[in-house]
Tab-separated table of C-alpha atoms in Angstrom:
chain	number	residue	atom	x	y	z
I	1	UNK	CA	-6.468	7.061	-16.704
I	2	UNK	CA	-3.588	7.468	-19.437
I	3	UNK	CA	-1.591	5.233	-19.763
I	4	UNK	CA	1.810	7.163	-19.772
I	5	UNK	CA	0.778	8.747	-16.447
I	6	UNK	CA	0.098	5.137	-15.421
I	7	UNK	CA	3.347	4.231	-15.982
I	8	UNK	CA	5.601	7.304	-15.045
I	9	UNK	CA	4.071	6.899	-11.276
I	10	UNK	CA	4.552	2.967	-11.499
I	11	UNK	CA	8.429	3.407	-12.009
I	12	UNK	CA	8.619	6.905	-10.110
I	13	UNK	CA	7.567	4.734	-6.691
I	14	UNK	CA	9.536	1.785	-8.367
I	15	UNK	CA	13.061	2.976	-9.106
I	16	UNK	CA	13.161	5.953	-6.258
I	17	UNK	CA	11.132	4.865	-3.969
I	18	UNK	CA	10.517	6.991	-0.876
I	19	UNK	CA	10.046	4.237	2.124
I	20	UNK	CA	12.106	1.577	0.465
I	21	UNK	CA	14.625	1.095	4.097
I	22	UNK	CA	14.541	-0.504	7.686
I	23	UNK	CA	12.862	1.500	10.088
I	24	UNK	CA	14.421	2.336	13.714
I	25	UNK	CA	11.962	2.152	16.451
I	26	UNK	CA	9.497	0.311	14.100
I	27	UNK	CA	6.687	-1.372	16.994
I	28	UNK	CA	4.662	-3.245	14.281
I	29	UNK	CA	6.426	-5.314	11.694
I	30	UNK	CA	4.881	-7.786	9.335
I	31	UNK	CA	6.461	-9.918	6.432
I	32	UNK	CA	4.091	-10.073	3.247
I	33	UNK	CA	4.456	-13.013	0.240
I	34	UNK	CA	2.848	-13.193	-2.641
I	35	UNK	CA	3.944	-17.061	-3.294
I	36	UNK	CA	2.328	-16.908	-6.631
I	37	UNK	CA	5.006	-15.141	-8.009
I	38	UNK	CA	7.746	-14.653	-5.651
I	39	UNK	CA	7.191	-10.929	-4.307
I	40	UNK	CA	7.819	-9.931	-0.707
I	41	UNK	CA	8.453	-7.389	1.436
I	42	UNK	CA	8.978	-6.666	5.278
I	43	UNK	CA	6.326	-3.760	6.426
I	44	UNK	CA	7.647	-1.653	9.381
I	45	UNK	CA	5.730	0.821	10.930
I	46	UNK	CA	6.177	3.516	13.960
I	47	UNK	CA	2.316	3.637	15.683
I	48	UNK	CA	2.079	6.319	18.960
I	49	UNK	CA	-1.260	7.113	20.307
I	50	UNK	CA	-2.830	5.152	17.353
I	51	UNK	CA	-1.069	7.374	14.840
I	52	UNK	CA	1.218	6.014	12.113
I	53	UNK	CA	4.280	8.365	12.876
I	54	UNK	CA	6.434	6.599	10.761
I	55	UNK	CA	6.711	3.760	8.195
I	56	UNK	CA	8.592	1.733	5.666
I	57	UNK	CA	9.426	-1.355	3.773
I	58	UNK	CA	12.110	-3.686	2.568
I	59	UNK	CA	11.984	-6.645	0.355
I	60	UNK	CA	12.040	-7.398	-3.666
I	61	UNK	CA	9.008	-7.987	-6.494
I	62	UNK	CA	7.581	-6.643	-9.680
I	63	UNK	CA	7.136	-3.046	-9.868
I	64	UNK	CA	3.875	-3.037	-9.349
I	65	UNK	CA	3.809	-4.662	-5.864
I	66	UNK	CA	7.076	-2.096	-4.825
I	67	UNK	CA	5.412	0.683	-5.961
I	68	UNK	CA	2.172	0.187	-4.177
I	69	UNK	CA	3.759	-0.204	-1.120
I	70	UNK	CA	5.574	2.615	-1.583
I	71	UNK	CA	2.462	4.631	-2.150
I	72	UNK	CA	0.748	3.495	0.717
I	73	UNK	CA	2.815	4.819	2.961
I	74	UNK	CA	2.793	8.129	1.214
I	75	UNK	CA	-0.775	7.862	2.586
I	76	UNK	CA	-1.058	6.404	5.830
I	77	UNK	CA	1.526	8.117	7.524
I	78	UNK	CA	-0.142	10.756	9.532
I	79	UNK	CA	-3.237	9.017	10.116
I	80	UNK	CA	-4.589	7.062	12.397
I	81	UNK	CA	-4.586	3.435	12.326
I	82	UNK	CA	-8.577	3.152	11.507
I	83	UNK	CA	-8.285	5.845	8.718
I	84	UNK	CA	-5.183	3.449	7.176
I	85	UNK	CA	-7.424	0.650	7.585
I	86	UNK	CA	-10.288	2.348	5.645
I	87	UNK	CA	-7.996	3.182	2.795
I	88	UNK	CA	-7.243	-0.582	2.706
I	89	UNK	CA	-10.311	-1.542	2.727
I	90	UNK	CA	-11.173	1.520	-0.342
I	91	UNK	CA	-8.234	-0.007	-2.313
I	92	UNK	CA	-8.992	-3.608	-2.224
I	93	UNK	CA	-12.578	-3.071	-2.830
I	94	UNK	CA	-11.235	-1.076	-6.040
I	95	UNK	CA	-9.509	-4.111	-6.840
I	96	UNK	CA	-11.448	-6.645	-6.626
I	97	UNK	CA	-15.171	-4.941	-7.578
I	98	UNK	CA	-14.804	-1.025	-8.248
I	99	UNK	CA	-15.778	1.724	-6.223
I	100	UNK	CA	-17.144	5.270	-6.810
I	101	UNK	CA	-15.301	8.403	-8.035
I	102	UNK	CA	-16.037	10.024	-4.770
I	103	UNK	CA	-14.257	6.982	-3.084
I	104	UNK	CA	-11.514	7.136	-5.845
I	105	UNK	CA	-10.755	10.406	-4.535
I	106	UNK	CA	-9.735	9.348	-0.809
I	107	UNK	CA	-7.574	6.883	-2.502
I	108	UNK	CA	-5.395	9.624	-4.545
I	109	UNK	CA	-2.514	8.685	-5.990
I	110	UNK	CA	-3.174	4.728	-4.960
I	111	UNK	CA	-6.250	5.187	-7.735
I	112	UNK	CA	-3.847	4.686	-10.259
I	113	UNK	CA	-3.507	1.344	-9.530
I	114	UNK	CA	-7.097	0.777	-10.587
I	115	UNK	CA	-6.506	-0.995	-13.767
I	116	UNK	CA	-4.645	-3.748	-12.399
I	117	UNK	CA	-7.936	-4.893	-11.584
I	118	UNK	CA	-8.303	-5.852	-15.183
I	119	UNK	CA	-5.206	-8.216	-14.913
I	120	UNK	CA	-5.608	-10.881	-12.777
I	121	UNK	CA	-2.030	-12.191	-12.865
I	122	UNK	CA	-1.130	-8.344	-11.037
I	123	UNK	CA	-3.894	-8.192	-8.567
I	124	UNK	CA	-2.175	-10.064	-5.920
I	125	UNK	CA	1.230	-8.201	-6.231
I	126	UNK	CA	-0.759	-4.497	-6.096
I	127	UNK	CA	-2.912	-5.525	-2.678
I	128	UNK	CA	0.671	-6.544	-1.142
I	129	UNK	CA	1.707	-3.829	0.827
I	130	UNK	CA	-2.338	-3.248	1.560
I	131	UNK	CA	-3.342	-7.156	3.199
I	132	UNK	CA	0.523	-6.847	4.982
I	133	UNK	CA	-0.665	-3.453	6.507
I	134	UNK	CA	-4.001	-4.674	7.407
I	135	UNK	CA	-3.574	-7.948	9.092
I	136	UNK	CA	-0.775	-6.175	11.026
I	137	UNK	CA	-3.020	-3.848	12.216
I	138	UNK	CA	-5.556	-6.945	13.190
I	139	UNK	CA	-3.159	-9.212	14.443
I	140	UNK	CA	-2.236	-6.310	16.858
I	141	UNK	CA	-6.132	-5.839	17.941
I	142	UNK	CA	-6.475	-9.509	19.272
């Protein structure tokens, strides 16, 4: 991946980010910290009939962790809860050992994010957003 394209979609989600607000009628709402360095944000979603309808997020962090967050909604919304879980589970598996280009594909734009696999110090601001979506979802199941 280049490295200019790399960073134009970093700060595109970054600086105008798309679900960066509070979210009326939000029925699942998690808080996410990465202690480690001080990022956070609030994940609301809008789930009907097992369907994200709606989502966003609120909080403060590096660009990486804001922009991630920012693109996972792009890509759960619409889907069901198990097929936003799956992505989560493609993401941080791209993380934290790699995964194929077929399964790079599903991921779309979130693939970007791939090399911050090779910087450990980022890893736990990209998977933000992700492990705040996913134990919601779990939480929620028990």
């Amino acid at each position: 991946m280049n490295n200019t394209l790399y960073n134009e979609i970093i700060n595109e989600h970054n600086l105008r980010p798309y679900h960066k607000h509070g979210l009326e009628g939000a029925n699942y709402t998690l808080e996410g910290v990465n202690p480690s360095c001080g990022d956070e944000i609030t994940l609301h979603l809008r789930v009907e009939d097992d369907i994200v309808k709606d989502g966003a997020y609120e909080g403060d962090g590096c660009a990486i962790s804001q922009a991630s967050a920012d693109i996972m909604l792009d890509m759960i919304i619409g889907r069901t809860k198990d097929e936003a879980l799956h992505l989560s589970d493609l993401f941080l598996k791209m993380i934290k050992e790699g995964i194929s280009e077929e399964e790079k594909e599903e991921l779309e734009e979130a693939g970007i994010l791939e090399s911050v696999s090779h910087m450990p110090a980022r890893v736990k601001c990209a998977v933000l957003g992700w492990r705040t979506m996913r134990e919601m979802f779990l939480i929620q199941t028990k």
